[in-house]
């Protein structure tokens, strides 16, 4: 890989394309990105590509960014391509002259629709009329037309656009990526973070003609020391990431970058905005209360019930207009008209506008008792009328991010919470605050009581949040030993004067890092910890994708058992097998699973190229579901490729005693657990175990 050669190649592109960037240019970037699993190389490829557009055709950057991030608009815009697999198959047959059998043979061989298009295009007989090259802007506009055509005749319109795109694709690679784009599975590593890093760096080097911001000449950057350059990169990346976390819409970010580059002003021009959801702050995992106390020792924190519902971000402007967004930034205003109707009552005197966050939980209207998540999941997913609501909910609010025109993100949690609780009006069983208890690590007895009371009312555990910003080092009082698993048998070893030097060094380094209690969108920090109810020895669960099955034995002969499950690799788009599971399923579930993945149904597919597993299951499932799985612990595995390369060069990770808990109806496969996360859990498990690394082998 030679970045400068690639940049020169890209530049020569303008000679043939008269300033309107061709789709071939983007395809070339996809091919290069796809050829490597190195994040650095993928970033380099994108930086080079973006720089050529910045200097030669800035108007193609925005459509290119959407296409490269496998989307056409932000999640809350509710625009969907809505193309079924049959529409793509029909177009492939028509444009590439394939018979139904020919198409099936290609699908059986390749699995991925894009790979099928690649092969079909390669085999296509010579066409006399060479189509005009596809343009980046043109492809994006075609997708927008597909997403926005509604009503009678819209299916035909969409079909015509799909066929035209396939017809105009010039080479086999263009066909591959057009089809992958249409099925919204690009399978390159240009996901959100990679793209944000690439944008930040590209605008450090290049600017459009006439833009007012400064770029560093290349020769000047080349003379910098490695760490000076790293600092310049990291500042720009932090600004771009922070802007996107507060205002996750490329339609606003890209024009701002073209105008002012990755400067501090970006956060003012493209920051927290009413009716645009910010990306939520996330909690870090802890094994149990002991670990939580160790992490937060010497600090004041708040323990809160961790309710089992759906996260909601509520925006209300000065005119009283309300928007409600989900954890994944989808618009839910129509789903919760009952919450919308509460807003005028909860808005206390002196509140003009606000953004608050809380957990929506199904409750018994009379008693206020919390009901399980499954009850909430039964509620209609889309727009409902107030009168048709069957499942009552209560919003348990836990944070306030914006008030009366002012972002509160930089305020301490104590201040934000005080504003929330003093200004808003509680309505019993409809709107209230999360149940909480302020504490410090000395209060271990009462924290354990609080934790128990949370689990008794069917909460998932507790969230523990730092109350104040820390400016300097704090005293390290040894925490009282405590375990959620067994209160009689403390698992934590309190510090004694004979602490080993290694532990001392570890502690010193953790003392050096002051923790902040500010609201940090899109970050998973140690200032928000979650402590969940224990399952076996692991308190975490994983959200895995069922990808294959075997014929069951004996009593289970009629069903698929065991079932192979996978984690996601967001870098490569691959699904990496992590474990086989045959525990936790009821007979009823087995039967419905067999019905869903019945022989001959479209839900069974031939071996997909994008699932990484070397064994031979009897059938492959079309990946479409997310299952919540419990497990005893994570092990290094010579058989399963999950997270390979992250903790060991030649071994992946697997689970011991995996157990099915339920289907995550609220999650799509894009939200399933990633290999990175699994590796993080493995490391945490290693830190906990005596001697650290290298938990035993998979059983
Ligand atoms: P992630 O941490 O990625 O959100 P997840 O969606 O599986 O993972 P958990 O890790 O189980 O969720 O926990 C975080 C979620 O807990 C929040 O997103 C929120 O929906 C919910 N929650 C319930 N009670 C609280 C609370 N008091 N404070 C913050 N979050 C809460």
XYZ file of N, CA and C in Angstrom, residues 246-483:
714
model
N -22.488 15.346 19.447
C -23.531 16.280 19.888
C -24.556 16.556 18.800
N -24.161 16.333 17.562
C -25.002 16.724 16.425
C -24.730 15.716 15.296
N -25.272 14.504 15.440
C -24.836 13.429 14.542
C -25.503 13.474 13.169
N -25.145 14.480 12.398
C -25.722 14.598 11.062
C -24.652 15.116 10.100
N -24.241 14.243 9.176
C -23.230 14.665 8.199
C -23.739 15.826 7.339
N -25.070 15.937 7.170
C -25.607 17.033 6.352
C -25.223 18.389 6.927
N -24.964 18.443 8.220
C -24.531 19.702 8.837
C -23.022 19.717 9.060
N -22.476 18.563 9.424
C -21.045 18.516 9.745
C -20.180 18.816 8.507
N -20.492 18.168 7.385
C -19.615 18.327 6.212
C -19.597 19.779 5.704
N -20.760 20.434 5.528
C -20.687 21.844 5.107
C -19.891 22.713 6.081
N -20.027 22.452 7.387
C -19.266 23.250 8.364
C -17.771 23.003 8.197
N -17.388 21.742 7.999
C -15.962 21.448 7.812
C -15.441 22.143 6.560
N -16.245 22.148 5.515
C -15.801 22.801 4.274
C -15.587 24.292 4.507
N -16.323 24.826 5.444
C -16.247 26.252 5.690
C -15.146 26.632 6.692
N -15.086 25.882 7.815
C -14.162 26.314 8.884
C -13.130 25.261 9.279
N -13.223 24.066 8.675
C -12.246 23.032 9.002
C -12.435 22.516 10.423
N -11.534 21.624 10.865
C -11.700 21.041 12.206
C -11.207 21.983 13.305
N -11.826 23.160 13.389
C -11.425 24.151 14.400
C -12.421 24.136 15.558
N -12.041 24.814 16.675
C -12.918 24.822 17.859
C -14.319 25.334 17.536
N -14.387 26.229 16.523
C -15.678 26.825 16.197
C -16.700 25.770 15.737
N -16.172 24.638 15.297
C -17.068 23.577 14.823
C -18.080 23.194 15.903
N -17.597 23.206 17.151
C -18.476 22.800 18.249
C -19.559 23.850 18.532
N -19.312 25.075 18.068
C -20.334 26.113 18.248
C -21.312 26.033 17.079
N -20.737 25.923 15.874
C -21.608 25.900 14.682
C -22.373 24.595 14.567
N -21.760 23.514 15.022
C -22.369 22.200 14.823
C -22.306 21.438 16.146
N -23.017 21.991 17.121
C -23.012 21.378 18.460
C -24.422 20.959 18.846
N -24.645 20.894 20.157
C -25.941 20.458 20.669
C -27.070 21.323 20.105
N -28.090 20.701 19.541
C -29.171 21.448 18.878
C -30.516 20.830 19.223
N -31.469 21.683 19.481
C -32.816 21.224 19.799
C -33.397 20.386 18.652
N -34.024 19.292 18.972
C -34.657 18.356 18.031
C -33.662 17.557 17.191
N -32.374 17.649 17.553
C -31.389 16.725 16.963
C -30.811 15.943 18.137
N -30.979 14.612 18.150
C -30.559 13.863 19.340
C -29.043 13.826 19.468
N -28.545 14.023 20.702
C -27.110 13.805 20.893
C -26.896 12.314 21.125
N -25.698 11.835 20.856
C -25.433 10.412 21.072
C -25.287 10.196 22.581
N -25.957 9.194 23.140
C -25.994 9.073 24.603
C -24.667 8.695 25.240
N -24.490 9.143 26.483
C -23.355 8.700 27.282
C -23.624 7.245 27.697
N -22.556 6.447 27.809
C -22.728 5.017 28.087
C -22.048 4.629 29.388
N -22.505 3.532 29.957
C -21.931 3.083 31.235
C -20.852 2.040 31.029
N -19.813 2.082 31.882
C -18.764 1.049 31.825
C -19.180 -0.121 32.703
N -18.741 -1.297 32.297
C -19.148 -2.470 33.072
C -18.267 -2.676 34.304
N -18.876 -3.190 35.337
C -18.084 -3.667 36.481
C -18.637 -5.030 36.848
N -17.808 -5.844 37.451
C -18.223 -7.204 37.771
C -19.207 -7.234 38.936
N -18.911 -6.439 39.930
C -19.773 -6.452 41.109
C -19.532 -5.197 41.938
N -20.204 -5.115 43.060
C -20.099 -3.905 43.876
C -18.671 -3.674 44.363
N -17.945 -4.738 44.629
C -16.572 -4.574 45.107
C -15.722 -3.829 44.090
N -15.846 -4.276 42.845
C -15.045 -3.626 41.815
C -15.467 -2.166 41.654
N -16.757 -1.920 41.735
C -17.252 -0.554 41.617
C -16.664 0.310 42.738
N -16.668 -0.228 43.966
C -16.151 0.549 45.102
C -14.665 0.834 44.935
N -13.945 -0.145 44.403
C -12.509 0.059 44.191
C -12.287 1.191 43.188
N -13.108 1.174 42.141
C -12.927 2.198 41.104
C -13.242 3.595 41.603
N -14.247 3.694 42.469
C -14.686 5.033 42.868
C -14.250 5.405 44.286
N -13.280 4.686 44.826
C -12.943 4.939 46.224
C -12.475 6.379 46.440
N -12.916 6.912 47.546
C -12.554 8.286 47.895
C -13.427 9.326 47.208
N -14.386 8.879 46.412
C -15.230 9.852 45.694
C -16.683 9.744 46.135
N -17.432 10.840 45.903
C -18.877 10.791 46.186
C -19.598 10.401 44.910
N -20.548 9.516 45.040
C -21.278 9.090 43.838
C -22.740 8.855 44.165
N -23.515 8.697 43.086
C -24.925 8.411 43.284
C -25.202 7.008 42.738
N -25.884 6.197 43.531
C -26.316 4.884 43.032
C -27.756 5.049 42.576
N -28.062 4.559 41.393
C -29.427 4.686 40.872
C -29.940 3.326 40.444
N -31.240 3.107 40.561
C -31.804 1.866 40.011
C -31.511 1.847 38.513
N -31.170 0.666 38.027
C -30.997 0.503 36.574
C -32.265 -0.173 36.069
N -33.186 0.647 35.580
C -34.501 0.147 35.160
C -34.374 -0.626 33.849
N -35.268 -1.592 33.671
C -35.221 -2.400 32.461
C -36.319 -1.939 31.505
N -35.990 -0.914 30.744
C -36.986 -0.378 29.816
C -36.302 0.105 28.556
N -36.733 1.259 28.081
C -36.146 1.816 26.860
C -35.669 3.238 27.148
N -34.449 3.512 26.753
C -33.908 4.853 27.008
C -34.623 5.874 26.120
N -34.903 7.039 26.669
C -35.584 8.069 25.878
C -34.938 9.431 26.119
N -34.729 10.145 25.036
C -34.180 11.507 25.113
C -35.320 12.434 24.704
N -35.722 13.302 25.614
C -36.886 14.146 25.337
C -36.430 15.586 25.089
N -36.808 16.122 23.935
C -36.493 17.520 23.603
C -37.794 18.318 23.631
N -37.744 19.505 24.222
C -38.928 20.376 24.169
C -38.437 21.799 23.937
N -38.975 22.452 22.906
C -38.483 23.808 22.611
C -39.401 24.865 23.218
N -39.070 26.137 22.962
C -39.821 27.235 23.597
C -41.286 27.250 23.172
N -41.539 26.757 21.951
C -42.930 26.735 21.478
C -43.687 25.516 22.010
N -43.000 24.677 22.751
C -43.668 23.497 23.310
C -43.617 22.287 22.393
N -42.908 22.400 21.254
C -42.806 21.242 20.362
C -41.927 20.177 21.033
N -42.377 18.925 20.992
C -41.655 17.843 21.673
C -41.151 16.812 20.674
N -39.912 16.354 20.838
C -39.400 15.208 20.071
C -38.834 14.223 21.082
N -39.042 12.937 20.803
C -38.482 11.902 21.686
C -37.636 10.962 20.838
N -36.410 10.671 21.308
C -35.492 9.838 20.528
C -35.072 8.612 21.330
N -34.750 7.556 20.591
C -34.334 6.314 21.242
C -32.824 6.323 21.500
N -32.347 5.284 22.175
C -30.914 5.089 22.436
C -30.123 5.108 21.125
N -30.774 4.632 20.035
C -30.087 4.611 18.746
C -30.546 5.744 17.834
N -31.036 6.801 18.447
C -31.350 8.059 17.779
C -32.524 8.000 16.820
N -33.348 6.969 16.935
C -34.544 6.945 16.101
C -35.612 7.816 16.741
N -36.465 8.375 15.885
C -37.539 9.233 16.380
C -38.641 8.358 16.979
N -39.026 8.623 18.231
C -40.066 7.806 18.868
C -41.253 8.670 19.310
N -41.321 9.902 18.803
C -42.386 10.808 19.261
C -43.760 10.178 19.023
N -43.926 9.551 17.859
C -45.220 8.959 17.512
C -45.526 7.718 18.328
N -44.483 7.074 18.821
C -44.697 5.855 19.615
C -45.184 6.194 21.031
N -44.801 7.365 21.519
C -45.124 7.721 22.905
C -45.952 9.008 23.022
N -47.168 9.042 22.414
C -47.981 10.265 22.555
C -48.338 10.533 24.019
N -48.377 9.460 24.839
C -48.684 9.638 26.264
C -47.580 10.445 26.957
N -46.315 10.208 26.567
C -45.224 10.993 27.172
C -45.274 12.430 26.656
N -45.570 12.572 25.361
C -45.641 13.925 24.798
C -46.684 14.730 25.565
N -47.814 14.092 25.857
C -48.890 14.847 26.519
C -48.544 15.218 27.967
N -47.528 14.560 28.524
C -47.130 14.891 29.902
C -46.290 16.167 29.978
N -45.643 16.477 28.855
C -44.618 17.528 28.909
C -45.101 18.851 29.505
N -46.296 19.355 29.077
C -46.712 20.645 29.673
C -46.822 20.579 31.205
N -47.162 19.396 31.722
C -47.321 19.302 33.193
C -45.981 19.174 33.924
N -45.022 18.506 33.305
C -43.757 18.321 34.035
C -42.860 19.553 33.937
N -43.156 20.387 32.929
C -42.334 21.583 32.712
C -42.672 22.612 33.773
N -41.833 22.671 34.777
C -42.118 23.590 35.890
C -41.968 25.047 35.468
N -42.308 25.933 36.401
C -42.234 27.366 36.107
C -40.806 27.766 35.754
N -40.675 28.644 34.788
C -39.324 29.137 34.449
C -38.592 28.236 33.459
N -39.220 27.143 33.034
C -38.535 26.310 32.029
C -39.100 26.656 30.662
N -38.195 27.091 29.761
C -38.684 27.354 28.405
C -38.340 26.188 27.481
N -37.103 25.747 27.517
C -36.728 24.636 26.626
C -35.835 23.677 27.403
N -35.833 22.410 26.994
C -34.969 21.450 27.701
C -34.710 20.216 26.863
N -33.634 19.514 27.225
C -33.395 18.151 26.743
C -33.134 17.314 27.999
N -33.967 16.315 28.237
C -33.712 15.448 29.385
C -33.691 14.003 28.935
N -33.172 13.172 29.815
C -33.046 11.775 29.465
C -33.589 10.909 30.586
N -34.177 9.791 30.223
C -34.679 8.877 31.238
C -34.959 7.515 30.647
N -35.449 6.615 31.479
C -35.786 5.266 31.026
C -37.306 5.131 31.050
N -37.876 4.726 29.923
C -39.321 4.490 29.861
C -39.561 3.052 30.302
N -40.414 2.867 31.301
C -40.641 1.518 31.823
C -42.144 1.247 31.860
N -42.528 0.021 31.495
C -43.939 -0.349 31.606
C -44.280 -0.471 33.092
N -45.407 0.139 33.489
C -45.787 0.095 34.915
C -47.270 -0.222 35.064
N -47.629 -0.678 36.230
C -49.037 -0.838 36.573
C -49.551 0.552 36.948
N -50.559 1.022 36.224
C -51.021 2.408 36.425
C -51.487 2.663 37.858
N -52.135 1.663 38.463
C -52.685 1.874 39.811
C -51.602 1.849 40.878
N -50.787 0.785 40.840
C -49.829 0.597 41.930
C -48.472 1.217 41.637
N -48.197 1.454 40.371
C -46.869 1.967 39.994
C -45.821 0.861 39.935
N -46.241 -0.400 40.141
C -45.259 -1.494 40.099
C -44.597 -1.582 38.734
N -43.302 -1.878 38.759
C -42.565 -1.990 37.487
C -42.920 -3.311 36.824
N -43.094 -3.281 35.501
C -43.396 -4.506 34.759
C -42.187 -4.873 33.895
N -42.055 -6.154 33.550
C -40.856 -6.571 32.822
C -40.755 -5.931 31.432
N -39.533 -5.937 30.906
C -39.252 -5.332 29.609
C -40.160 -5.904 28.517
N -40.461 -7.221 28.632
C -41.293 -7.863 27.606
C -42.636 -7.164 27.440
N -43.166 -6.624 28.540
C -44.465 -5.936 28.470
C -44.308 -4.669 27.613
N -43.230 -3.956 27.854
C -42.983 -2.742 27.055
C -42.762 -3.111 25.592
N -42.060 -4.220 25.378
C -41.754 -4.635 24.002
C -43.029 -4.947 23.229
N -44.118 -5.256 23.943
C -45.385 -5.553 23.261
C -46.108 -4.307 22.789
N -45.628 -3.167 23.248
C -46.300 -1.936 22.845
C -46.039 -1.670 21.374
N -47.027 -1.046 20.705
C -46.864 -0.788 19.268
C -45.560 -0.044 19.026
N -44.852 -0.408 17.959
C -43.526 0.180 17.724
C -43.625 1.541 17.032
N -44.680 1.709 16.234
C -44.775 2.960 15.469
C -45.895 3.842 16.030
N -46.313 4.772 15.189
C -47.290 5.764 15.656
C -48.567 5.142 16.239
N -48.966 5.599 17.398
C -50.239 5.153 17.978
C -51.045 6.370 18.437
N -52.352 6.161 18.514
C -53.226 7.209 19.044
C -53.257 7.055 20.561
N -53.414 8.180 21.244
C -53.462 8.133 22.724
C -54.471 7.111 23.238
N -55.672 7.100 22.590
C -56.751 6.226 23.060
C -56.459 4.747 22.860
N -55.508 4.415 21.964
C -55.260 2.996 21.659
C -54.168 2.386 22.532
N -53.637 3.174 23.454
C -52.495 2.667 24.224
C -52.951 1.639 25.264
N -52.311 0.472 25.218
C -52.709 -0.600 26.150
C -51.656 -0.776 27.268
N -50.429 -0.407 26.968
C -49.367 -0.611 27.960
C -48.995 0.746 28.571
N -49.219 0.891 29.855
C -48.905 2.172 30.508
C -47.426 2.263 30.825
N -46.890 3.459 30.681
C -45.459 3.618 30.969
C -45.218 4.780 31.919
N -44.063 4.717 32.578
C -43.614 5.832 33.409
C -42.213 6.212 32.915
N -41.938 7.505 32.848
C -40.585 7.930 32.469
C -39.793 8.228 33.747
N -38.737 7.436 33.980
C -37.865 7.663 35.134
C -36.679 8.489 34.643
N -36.681 9.781 34.943
C -35.653 10.646 34.350
C -34.359 10.566 35.158
N -33.225 10.649 34.454
C -31.952 10.595 35.180
C -30.948 11.666 34.779
N -31.222 12.443 33.726
C -30.232 13.486 33.402
C -30.887 14.643 32.667
N -30.255 15.785 32.768
C -30.737 16.984 32.084
C -29.547 17.566 31.325
N -29.658 17.642 30.002
C -28.497 18.037 29.205
C -28.591 19.457 28.639
N -29.762 20.043 28.714
C -29.959 21.351 28.081
C -31.121 22.026 28.784
N -30.962 23.308 29.091
C -32.046 24.008 29.787
C -32.093 25.462 29.345
N -33.270 25.908 28.958
C -33.502 27.312 28.594
C -32.426 27.867 27.660
N -32.152 27.147 26.607
C -31.211 27.631 25.591
C -29.757 27.379 25.913
N -29.493 26.730 27.063
C -28.081 26.564 27.451
C -27.700 25.082 27.609
N -26.647 24.640 26.881
C -26.201 23.257 27.100
C -25.645 23.098 28.510
N -25.962 21.959 29.147
C -25.484 21.734 30.519
C -24.400 20.661 30.568
N -23.942 20.221 29.384
C -23.032 19.074 29.347
C -21.794 19.278 30.214
N -21.304 20.494 30.302
C -20.071 20.734 31.052
C -20.290 20.922 32.547
N -21.550 20.933 32.973
C -21.814 21.053 34.413
C -21.598 19.691 35.076
N -21.359 19.714 36.374
C -21.182 18.426 37.071
C -22.525 17.709 37.148
N -22.471 16.399 37.379
C -23.725 15.638 37.467
C -24.565 16.144 38.634
N -23.910 16.521 39.720
C -24.665 17.009 40.893
C -25.510 18.227 40.492
N -24.887 19.147 39.734
C -25.628 20.348 39.326
C -26.770 20.011 38.380
N -26.478 19.136 37.386
C -27.517 18.802 36.395
C -28.707 18.142 37.099
N -28.380 17.252 38.033
C -29.439 16.519 38.722
C -30.259 17.452 39.607
N -29.560 18.404 40.230
C -30.257 19.363 41.097
C -31.255 20.191 40.260
N -30.816 20.609 39.066
C -31.717 21.386 38.201
C -32.913 20.516 37.792
N -32.626 19.273 37.427
C -33.699 18.372 37.001
C -34.731 18.203 38.108
N -34.236 17.936 39.304
C -35.170 17.596 40.380
C -35.857 18.813 40.998
N -35.210 19.982 40.888
C -35.840 21.139 41.526
C -36.795 21.860 40.570
N -36.557 21.760 39.266
C -37.381 22.563 38.351
C -38.531 21.783 37.731
N -38.358 20.479 37.561
C -39.414 19.703 36.896
C -40.429 19.196 37.924
N -41.618 18.879 37.441
C -42.694 18.494 38.348
C -42.976 16.994 38.215
N -42.938 16.320 39.345
C -43.175 14.882 39.358
C -44.670 14.580 39.201
N -45.009 13.543 38.440
C -46.415 13.093 38.369
C -46.402 11.608 38.712
N -46.985 11.231 39.823
C -46.869 9.840 40.275
C -47.229 8.835 39.183
N -46.407 7.826 39.066
C -46.571 6.714 38.121
C -46.509 7.109 36.644
N -46.175 8.351 36.365
C -46.081 8.794 34.965
C -44.726 9.445 34.664
N -44.320 10.331 35.545
C -43.020 10.981 35.362
C -42.382 11.184 36.730
N -41.207 10.656 36.877
C -40.520 10.837 38.163
C -39.012 10.713 37.937
N -38.249 10.713 39.015
C -36.798 10.566 38.906
C -36.445 9.113 39.169
N -35.306 8.682 38.699
C -34.856 7.340 39.041
C -34.622 7.301 40.553
N -34.910 6.164 41.151
C -34.667 6.048 42.596
C -33.161 6.043 42.805
N -32.691 6.839 43.750
C -31.231 6.938 43.893
C -30.815 7.082 45.356
N -29.539 6.885 45.567
C -28.985 7.041 46.919
C -27.561 7.574 46.776
N -27.276 8.695 47.411
C -25.909 9.214 47.336
C -25.040 8.486 48.352
N -23.804 8.245 47.976
C -22.948 7.439 48.858
C -21.478 7.721 48.582
N -20.632 7.125 49.406
C -19.201 7.096 49.122
C -18.763 5.660 49.399
N -17.493 5.366 49.122
C -17.103 3.958 49.240
C -17.161 3.437 50.677
N -17.293 4.358 51.645
C -17.391 3.900 53.031
C -18.766 3.320 53.342
N -19.740 3.591 52.456
C -21.114 3.187 52.778
C -21.475 1.812 52.208
N -20.557 0.869 52.270
C -20.787 -0.379 51.550
C -22.045 -1.118 51.991
N -22.365 -1.058 53.304
C -23.544 -1.781 53.787
C -24.809 -1.257 53.117
N -24.946 0.085 53.160
C -26.193 0.633 52.612
C -26.234 0.479 51.089
N -25.053 0.471 50.441
C -25.049 0.278 48.976
C -25.549 -1.136 48.650
N -25.115 -2.100 49.436
C -25.561 -3.473 49.195
C -27.075 -3.580 49.391
N -27.579 -2.907 50.446
C -29.035 -2.905 50.666
C -29.760 -2.302 49.466
N -29.195 -1.192 48.986
C -29.816 -0.497 47.844
C -29.808 -1.401 46.608
N -28.679 -2.052 46.395
C -28.555 -2.951 45.240
C -29.607 -4.061 45.334
N -29.750 -4.617 46.547
C -30.731 -5.701 46.729
C -32.142 -5.191 46.465
N -32.417 -3.965 46.961
C -33.783 -3.454 46.776
C -34.046 -3.247 45.276
N -33.021 -2.865 44.511
C -33.190 -2.682 43.054
C -33.540 -4.021 42.403
N -32.822 -5.059 42.787
C -33.076 -6.345 42.136
C -34.424 -6.923 42.572
N -34.846 -6.582 43.802
C -36.157 -7.094 44.252
C -37.307 -6.538 43.421
N -37.156 -5.288 42.936
C -38.241 -4.737 42.103
C -37.958 -4.967 40.623
N -37.163 -5.977 40.335
C -36.908 -6.427 38.969
C -36.079 -5.445 38.125
N -35.303 -4.596 38.795
C -34.375 -3.773 38.026
C -33.181 -4.640 37.644
N -32.421 -4.188 36.624
C -31.292 -4.997 36.149
C -30.093 -4.921 37.080
N -30.124 -3.973 38.005
C -28.988 -3.750 38.890
C -28.962 -2.273 39.212
N -27.756 -1.699 39.321
C -27.697 -0.248 39.572
C -26.711 0.433 38.623
N -26.934 1.733 38.410
C -25.965 2.575 37.712
C -25.310 3.421 38.800
N -24.012 3.601 38.703
C -23.318 4.381 39.727
C -22.618 5.545 39.031
N -22.933 6.757 39.465
C -22.459 7.929 38.725
C -21.703 8.892 39.637
N -20.558 9.314 39.178
C -19.757 10.276 39.930
C -20.529 11.589 40.032
N -20.520 12.198 41.216
C -21.333 13.402 41.392
C -20.596 14.681 41.028
N -19.288 14.732 41.346
C -18.566 16.004 41.162
C -17.367 15.828 40.244
N -16.941 16.924 39.637
C -15.728 16.872 38.828
C -14.528 16.821 39.751
N -13.567 16.010 39.360
C -12.386 15.891 40.199
C -11.290 16.764 39.606
N -10.636 17.510 40.456
C -9.588 18.349 39.880
C -8.204 17.837 40.235
N -8.089 17.229 41.410
C -6.764 16.742 41.787
C -6.877 15.344 42.379
N -5.776 14.827 42.884
C -5.794 13.460 43.405
C -6.603 13.393 44.691
N -7.128 12.236 44.962
C -7.933 12.065 46.165
C -7.272 11.020 47.048
N -7.703 11.002 48.288
C -7.145 9.995 49.185
C -7.679 8.624 48.808
N -6.887 7.633 48.983
C -7.321 6.290 48.656
C -7.596 5.466 49.891
N -8.806 5.594 50.367
C -9.208 4.758 51.492
C -9.468 3.350 50.973
N -8.973 2.327 51.678
C -9.329 0.996 51.211
C -10.836 0.792 51.323
N -11.488 0.293 50.253
C -12.918 0.106 50.335
C -13.248 -1.101 51.194
N -14.461 -1.106 51.712
C -14.894 -2.269 52.478
C -15.179 -3.391 51.494
N -14.757 -4.597 51.837
C -14.967 -5.716 50.929
C -16.447 -6.015 50.778
N -16.828 -6.334 49.558
C -18.233 -6.535 49.301
C -18.406 -7.274 47.995
N -19.324 -8.205 47.958
C -19.583 -8.888 46.694
C -21.076 -9.044 46.532
